[in-house]
Amino acid sequence: MPQRDELLTEIAPTGVIRAAVNMSNAALVQLDPVTGILTGSSAQIAVELAAELDCGLLLVRYGSAADILAAAEGDEWDVAFIASDPSRADRFSFSPPYTTVTASFLVPDSSPLGSLEHVDVEGVRIAAARTAAYTKQLERLIRNAIVLHTENPASALDMLVSCECDAVAGLTEFLSRFCEDNPGFRVVEGAFSKVPQAIAVHRSCVRASTFLSNFIQRHCSAGNGVHP
């Protein structure tokens, strides 16, 4: 592979690719409770990336995208599987999206909120993770309801359980999994946002950025990804 050594200085400076994954994004990464192995599209793409570069891989687990971003300057990861967000372009370079996830609302079963339109009404309180890409999209859409910022998706769910809000905004898969484990809640039909998912590297990693762009384009061309 041309310039492989130069590329590895950016994408695997410690000798292995340290890939940050967001464990709260159940649509993209899951922990197998029996084997302890991470599965899902983010984990699989990371494995394919390491195989293509003939390099070791370490999947670094974080509780939220906010945690990944907070660790960005601490030399904890080399690539990160996070939402492609133009507002973060001053710090990171993003590959093309390898898939898209949707964001919806979670409400109690007894809630009168039955559709997306019902949620955006005066007096409705929506809890959402402060730094999530879907929260930024939500704020651009909401005209009447109130958005209450929380530190992470789990904190937003805690607010709903304790009746401190009327709805929670979150990734549909994450909310659906919560419903499976917590009877008494439901996901409002429909999605208010589609969030493209990409691989991010620090802006200074120019070679890595170019390589990852080509890598994801080839991955999606092979039918392994879904464009937004």
mmCIF file of N, CA, C and O in Angstrom, residues 46-110:
data_model
loop_
_atom_site.group_PDB
_atom_site.id
_atom_site.type_symbol
_atom_site.label_atom_id
_atom_site.label_comp_id
_atom_site.label_asym_id
_atom_site.label_seq_id
_atom_site.Cartn_x
_atom_site.Cartn_y
_atom_site.Cartn_z
ATOM 1 N N ALA A 46 -14.740 -1.026 11.693
ATOM 2 C CA ALA A 46 -13.438 -0.864 12.344
ATOM 3 C C ALA A 46 -12.565 -2.096 12.115
ATOM 4 O O ALA A 46 -11.360 -1.979 11.855
ATOM 5 N N VAL A 47 -13.167 -3.269 12.200
ATOM 6 C CA VAL A 47 -12.434 -4.518 11.956
ATOM 7 C C VAL A 47 -11.937 -4.556 10.510
ATOM 8 O O VAL A 47 -10.782 -4.926 10.243
ATOM 9 N N GLU A 48 -12.793 -4.163 9.574
ATOM 10 C CA GLU A 48 -12.406 -4.159 8.164
ATOM 11 C C GLU A 48 -11.296 -3.147 7.901
ATOM 12 O O GLU A 48 -10.388 -3.395 7.097
ATOM 13 N N LEU A 49 -11.353 -2.008 8.576
ATOM 14 C CA LEU A 49 -10.332 -0.982 8.420
ATOM 15 C C LEU A 49 -8.970 -1.508 8.881
ATOM 16 O O LEU A 49 -7.956 -1.349 8.183
ATOM 17 N N ALA A 50 -8.960 -2.142 10.047
ATOM 18 C CA ALA A 50 -7.708 -2.689 10.575
ATOM 19 C C ALA A 50 -7.163 -3.786 9.664
ATOM 20 O O ALA A 50 -5.948 -3.882 9.445
ATOM 21 N N ALA A 51 -8.067 -4.602 9.120
ATOM 22 C CA ALA A 51 -7.633 -5.679 8.230
ATOM 23 C C ALA A 51 -7.020 -5.119 6.957
ATOM 24 O O ALA A 51 -5.996 -5.628 6.467
ATOM 25 N N GLU A 52 -7.617 -4.066 6.412
ATOM 26 C CA GLU A 52 -7.088 -3.490 5.182
ATOM 27 C C GLU A 52 -5.698 -2.901 5.389
ATOM 28 O O GLU A 52 -4.846 -2.976 4.503
ATOM 29 N N LEU A 53 -5.467 -2.348 6.562
ATOM 30 C CA LEU A 53 -4.171 -1.748 6.855
ATOM 31 C C LEU A 53 -3.207 -2.738 7.493
ATOM 32 O O LEU A 53 -2.075 -2.374 7.809
ATOM 33 N N ASP A 54 -3.688 -3.977 7.689
ATOM 34 C CA ASP A 54 -2.867 -5.007 8.331
ATOM 35 C C ASP A 54 -2.302 -4.480 9.648
ATOM 36 O O ASP A 54 -1.098 -4.509 9.914
ATOM 37 N N CYS A 55 -3.232 -4.016 10.478
ATOM 38 C CA CYS A 55 -2.844 -3.339 11.712
ATOM 39 C C CYS A 55 -3.729 -3.828 12.857
ATOM 40 O O CYS A 55 -4.866 -4.280 12.640
ATOM 41 N N GLY A 56 -3.232 -3.755 14.074
ATOM 42 C CA GLY A 56 -4.031 -4.129 15.229
ATOM 43 C C GLY A 56 -5.161 -3.135 15.478
ATOM 44 O O GLY A 56 -5.134 -2.008 14.978
ATOM 45 N N LEU A 57 -6.153 -3.563 16.253
ATOM 46 C CA LEU A 57 -7.324 -2.730 16.517
ATOM 47 C C LEU A 57 -7.691 -2.783 17.990
ATOM 48 O O LEU A 57 -7.707 -3.846 18.606
ATOM 49 N N LEU A 58 -8.009 -1.613 18.539
ATOM 50 C CA LEU A 58 -8.545 -1.509 19.882
ATOM 51 C C LEU A 58 -9.814 -0.672 19.826
ATOM 52 O O LEU A 58 -9.767 0.498 19.435
ATOM 53 N N LEU A 59 -10.959 -1.287 20.160
ATOM 54 C CA LEU A 59 -12.217 -0.553 20.199
ATOM 55 C C LEU A 59 -12.339 0.103 21.571
ATOM 56 O O LEU A 59 -12.434 -0.573 22.593
ATOM 57 N N VAL A 60 -12.336 1.426 21.576
ATOM 58 C CA VAL A 60 -12.388 2.192 22.820
ATOM 59 C C VAL A 60 -13.839 2.598 23.065
ATOM 60 O O VAL A 60 -14.430 3.330 22.263
ATOM 61 N N ARG A 61 -14.405 2.124 24.157
ATOM 62 C CA ARG A 61 -15.830 2.332 24.416
ATOM 63 C C ARG A 61 -16.072 3.640 25.180
ATOM 64 O O ARG A 61 -15.387 3.936 26.152
ATOM 65 N N TYR A 62 -17.089 4.370 24.718
ATOM 66 C CA TYR A 62 -17.518 5.598 25.401
ATOM 67 C C TYR A 62 -19.025 5.553 25.611
ATOM 68 O O TYR A 62 -19.754 4.934 24.830
ATOM 69 N N GLY A 63 -19.482 6.231 26.643
ATOM 70 C CA GLY A 63 -20.903 6.202 26.977
ATOM 71 C C GLY A 63 -21.768 7.089 26.121
ATOM 72 O O GLY A 63 -22.982 6.925 26.086
ATOM 73 N N SER A 64 -21.152 8.034 25.416
ATOM 74 C CA SER A 64 -21.921 8.948 24.575
ATOM 75 C C SER A 64 -20.987 9.631 23.591
ATOM 76 O O SER A 64 -19.753 9.589 23.734
ATOM 77 N N ALA A 65 -21.583 10.282 22.595
ATOM 78 C CA ALA A 65 -20.774 11.056 21.650
ATOM 79 C C ALA A 65 -20.082 12.200 22.372
ATOM 80 O O ALA A 65 -18.949 12.572 22.026
ATOM 81 N N ALA A 66 -20.740 12.759 23.379
ATOM 82 C CA ALA A 66 -20.135 13.843 24.154
ATOM 83 C C ALA A 66 -18.853 13.373 24.833
ATOM 84 O O ALA A 66 -17.865 14.113 24.907
ATOM 85 N N ASP A 67 -18.846 12.150 25.324
ATOM 86 C CA ASP A 67 -17.646 11.601 25.958
ATOM 87 C C ASP A 67 -16.517 11.435 24.947
ATOM 88 O O ASP A 67 -15.343 11.673 25.262
ATOM 89 N N ILE A 68 -16.869 11.027 23.742
ATOM 90 C CA ILE A 68 -15.860 10.886 22.685
ATOM 91 C C ILE A 68 -15.242 12.240 22.364
ATOM 92 O O ILE A 68 -14.019 12.393 22.257
ATOM 93 N N LEU A 69 -16.079 13.250 22.231
ATOM 94 C CA LEU A 69 -15.596 14.590 21.906
ATOM 95 C C LEU A 69 -14.744 15.150 23.034
ATOM 96 O O LEU A 69 -13.725 15.807 22.789
ATOM 97 N N ALA A 70 -15.147 14.884 24.267
ATOM 98 C CA ALA A 70 -14.399 15.384 25.417
ATOM 99 C C ALA A 70 -13.007 14.772 25.496
ATOM 100 O O ALA A 70 -12.072 15.389 26.016
ATOM 101 N N ALA A 71 -12.886 13.552 24.972
ATOM 102 C CA ALA A 71 -11.597 12.848 25.024
ATOM 103 C C ALA A 71 -10.720 13.127 23.805
ATOM 104 O O ALA A 71 -9.609 12.609 23.715
ATOM 105 N N ALA A 72 -11.218 13.966 22.907
ATOM 106 C CA ALA A 72 -10.528 14.162 21.627
ATOM 107 C C ALA A 72 -9.123 14.724 21.791
ATOM 108 O O ALA A 72 -8.215 14.382 21.027
ATOM 109 N N GLU A 73 -8.918 15.589 22.771
ATOM 110 C CA GLU A 73 -7.608 16.209 22.943
ATOM 111 C C GLU A 73 -6.724 15.435 23.912
ATOM 112 O O GLU A 73 -5.609 15.855 24.203
ATOM 113 N N GLY A 74 -7.208 14.314 24.415
ATOM 114 C CA GLY A 74 -6.449 13.561 25.403
ATOM 115 C C GLY A 74 -5.673 12.387 24.858
ATOM 116 O O GLY A 74 -5.197 11.550 25.621
ATOM 117 N N ASP A 75 -5.544 12.297 23.533
ATOM 118 C CA ASP A 75 -4.803 11.209 22.898
ATOM 119 C C ASP A 75 -5.318 9.844 23.337
ATOM 120 O O ASP A 75 -4.551 8.936 23.639
ATOM 121 N N GLU A 76 -6.652 9.704 23.351
ATOM 122 C CA GLU A 76 -7.260 8.436 23.741
ATOM 123 C C GLU A 76 -7.701 7.620 22.537
ATOM 124 O O GLU A 76 -7.871 6.415 22.639
ATOM 125 N N TRP A 77 -7.955 8.291 21.400
ATOM 126 C CA TRP A 77 -8.408 7.574 20.218
ATOM 127 C C TRP A 77 -7.809 8.205 18.960
ATOM 128 O O TRP A 77 -7.401 9.364 18.968
ATOM 129 N N ASP A 78 -7.792 7.390 17.886
ATOM 130 C CA ASP A 78 -7.240 7.836 16.604
ATOM 131 C C ASP A 78 -8.337 8.118 15.579
ATOM 132 O O ASP A 78 -8.222 9.049 14.784
ATOM 133 N N VAL A 79 -9.365 7.278 15.574
ATOM 134 C CA VAL A 79 -10.536 7.491 14.719
ATOM 135 C C VAL A 79 -11.769 7.350 15.603
ATOM 136 O O VAL A 79 -11.734 6.664 16.625
ATOM 137 N N ALA A 80 -12.843 8.014 15.209
ATOM 138 C CA ALA A 80 -14.062 7.966 16.022
ATOM 139 C C ALA A 80 -15.278 7.762 15.137
ATOM 140 O O ALA A 80 -15.414 8.406 14.094
ATOM 141 N N PHE A 81 -16.152 6.872 15.570
ATOM 142 C CA PHE A 81 -17.408 6.612 14.864
ATOM 143 C C PHE A 81 -18.482 7.495 15.502
ATOM 144 O O PHE A 81 -19.053 7.157 16.546
ATOM 145 N N ILE A 82 -18.721 8.651 14.890
ATOM 146 C CA ILE A 82 -19.682 9.610 15.424
ATOM 147 C C ILE A 82 -20.500 10.212 14.280
ATOM 148 O O ILE A 82 -20.214 9.972 13.105
ATOM 149 N N ALA A 83 -21.496 11.010 14.645
ATOM 150 C CA ALA A 83 -22.319 11.661 13.632
ATOM 151 C C ALA A 83 -21.498 12.690 12.870
ATOM 152 O O ALA A 83 -20.648 13.385 13.438
ATOM 153 N N SER A 84 -21.759 12.779 11.582
ATOM 154 C CA SER A 84 -21.126 13.796 10.748
ATOM 155 C C SER A 84 -21.845 15.110 10.979
ATOM 156 O O SER A 84 -23.014 15.265 10.634
ATOM 157 N N ASP A 85 -21.161 16.055 11.585
ATOM 158 C CA ASP A 85 -21.787 17.312 12.009
ATOM 159 C C ASP A 85 -20.950 18.485 11.511
ATOM 160 O O ASP A 85 -19.798 18.648 11.927
ATOM 161 N N PRO A 86 -21.490 19.324 10.614
ATOM 162 C CA PRO A 86 -20.733 20.461 10.084
ATOM 163 C C PRO A 86 -20.205 21.401 11.166
ATOM 164 O O PRO A 86 -19.159 22.027 10.985
ATOM 165 N N SER A 87 -20.895 21.477 12.299
ATOM 166 C CA SER A 87 -20.454 22.381 13.356
ATOM 167 C C SER A 87 -19.168 21.894 14.028
ATOM 168 O O SER A 87 -18.528 22.642 14.772
ATOM 169 N N ARG A 88 -18.784 20.645 13.775
ATOM 170 C CA ARG A 88 -17.555 20.094 14.343
ATOM 171 C C ARG A 88 -16.405 20.101 13.340
ATOM 172 O O ARG A 88 -15.319 19.598 13.629
ATOM 173 N N ALA A 89 -16.630 20.675 12.167
ATOM 174 C CA ALA A 89 -15.640 20.619 11.095
ATOM 175 C C ALA A 89 -14.381 21.414 11.409
ATOM 176 O O ALA A 89 -13.355 21.239 10.749
ATOM 177 N N ASP A 90 -14.417 22.288 12.400
ATOM 178 C CA ASP A 90 -13.211 23.028 12.764
ATOM 179 C C ASP A 90 -12.228 22.151 13.530
ATOM 180 O O ASP A 90 -11.031 22.462 13.612
ATOM 181 N N ARG A 91 -12.720 21.032 14.071
ATOM 182 C CA ARG A 91 -11.868 20.141 14.873
ATOM 183 C C ARG A 91 -11.600 18.806 14.194
ATOM 184 O O ARG A 91 -10.565 18.194 14.434
ATOM 185 N N PHE A 92 -12.561 18.356 13.367
ATOM 186 C CA PHE A 92 -12.459 17.020 12.801
ATOM 187 C C PHE A 92 -12.712 17.023 11.297
ATOM 188 O O PHE A 92 -13.409 17.887 10.771
ATOM 189 N N SER A 93 -12.155 16.020 10.642
ATOM 190 C CA SER A 93 -12.494 15.726 9.249
ATOM 191 C C SER A 93 -13.352 14.467 9.256
ATOM 192 O O SER A 93 -13.041 13.511 9.980
ATOM 193 N N PHE A 94 -14.403 14.464 8.455
ATOM 194 C CA PHE A 94 -15.336 13.351 8.436
ATOM 195 C C PHE A 94 -15.268 12.610 7.107
ATOM 196 O O PHE A 94 -15.160 13.228 6.047
ATOM 197 N N SER A 95 -15.374 11.300 7.192
ATOM 198 C CA SER A 95 -15.512 10.505 5.983
ATOM 199 C C SER A 95 -16.924 10.701 5.435
ATOM 200 O O SER A 95 -17.790 11.260 6.121
ATOM 201 N N PRO A 96 -17.205 10.229 4.226
ATOM 202 C CA PRO A 96 -18.604 10.182 3.780
ATOM 203 C C PRO A 96 -19.391 9.298 4.750
ATOM 204 O O PRO A 96 -18.823 8.410 5.401
ATOM 205 N N PRO A 97 -20.690 9.524 4.878
ATOM 206 C CA PRO A 97 -21.499 8.683 5.779
ATOM 207 C C PRO A 97 -21.479 7.222 5.345
ATOM 208 O O PRO A 97 -21.527 6.925 4.155
ATOM 209 N N TYR A 98 -21.378 6.325 6.311
ATOM 210 C CA TYR A 98 -21.471 4.895 5.997
ATOM 211 C C TYR A 98 -22.866 4.361 6.291
ATOM 212 O O TYR A 98 -23.229 3.288 5.841
ATOM 213 N N THR A 99 -23.666 5.115 7.025
ATOM 214 C CA THR A 99 -25.066 4.773 7.253
ATOM 215 C C THR A 99 -25.761 5.983 7.855
ATOM 216 O O THR A 99 -25.119 6.999 8.172
ATOM 217 N N THR A 100 -27.056 5.900 8.004
ATOM 218 C CA THR A 100 -27.850 6.966 8.604
ATOM 219 C C THR A 100 -28.764 6.370 9.661
ATOM 220 O O THR A 100 -29.368 5.315 9.427
ATOM 221 N N VAL A 101 -28.834 7.015 10.806
ATOM 222 C CA VAL A 101 -29.760 6.573 11.845
ATOM 223 C C VAL A 101 -30.812 7.644 12.052
ATOM 224 O O VAL A 101 -30.577 8.824 11.782
ATOM 225 N N THR A 102 -31.972 7.240 12.535
ATOM 226 C CA THR A 102 -33.068 8.180 12.741
ATOM 227 C C THR A 102 -33.215 8.541 14.211
ATOM 228 O O THR A 102 -32.805 7.790 15.098
ATOM 229 N N ALA A 103 -33.807 9.697 14.451
ATOM 230 C CA ALA A 103 -34.075 10.156 15.815
ATOM 231 C C ALA A 103 -35.576 10.373 15.984
ATOM 232 O O ALA A 103 -36.253 10.874 15.076
ATOM 233 N N SER A 104 -36.090 9.973 17.137
ATOM 234 C CA SER A 104 -37.525 10.037 17.404
ATOM 235 C C SER A 104 -37.755 10.536 18.825
ATOM 236 O O SER A 104 -36.820 10.974 19.502
ATOM 237 N N PHE A 105 -39.002 10.447 19.263
ATOM 238 C CA PHE A 105 -39.374 10.864 20.615
ATOM 239 C C PHE A 105 -39.895 9.671 21.416
ATOM 240 O O PHE A 105 -40.607 8.817 20.893
ATOM 241 N N LEU A 106 -39.548 9.653 22.690
ATOM 242 C CA LEU A 106 -40.057 8.658 23.628
ATOM 243 C C LEU A 106 -40.982 9.349 24.613
ATOM 244 O O LEU A 106 -40.662 10.420 25.129
ATOM 245 N N VAL A 107 -42.142 8.727 24.872
ATOM 246 C CA VAL A 107 -43.113 9.277 25.814
ATOM 247 C C VAL A 107 -43.701 8.147 26.657
ATOM 248 O O VAL A 107 -43.603 6.974 26.289
ATOM 249 N N PRO A 108 -44.312 8.482 27.781
ATOM 250 C CA PRO A 108 -45.016 7.453 28.554
ATOM 251 C C PRO A 108 -46.216 6.939 27.764
ATOM 252 O O PRO A 108 -46.776 7.641 26.910
ATOM 253 N N ASP A 109 -46.626 5.714 28.039
ATOM 254 C CA ASP A 109 -47.803 5.152 27.368
ATOM 255 C C ASP A 109 -49.033 6.025 27.557
ATOM 256 O O ASP A 109 -49.896 6.104 26.684
ATOM 257 N N SER A 110 -49.130 6.679 28.709
ATOM 258 C CA SER A 110 -50.314 7.489 29.025
ATOM 259 C C SER A 110 -50.279 8.874 28.387
ATOM 260 O O SER A 110 -51.248 9.624 28.485
#
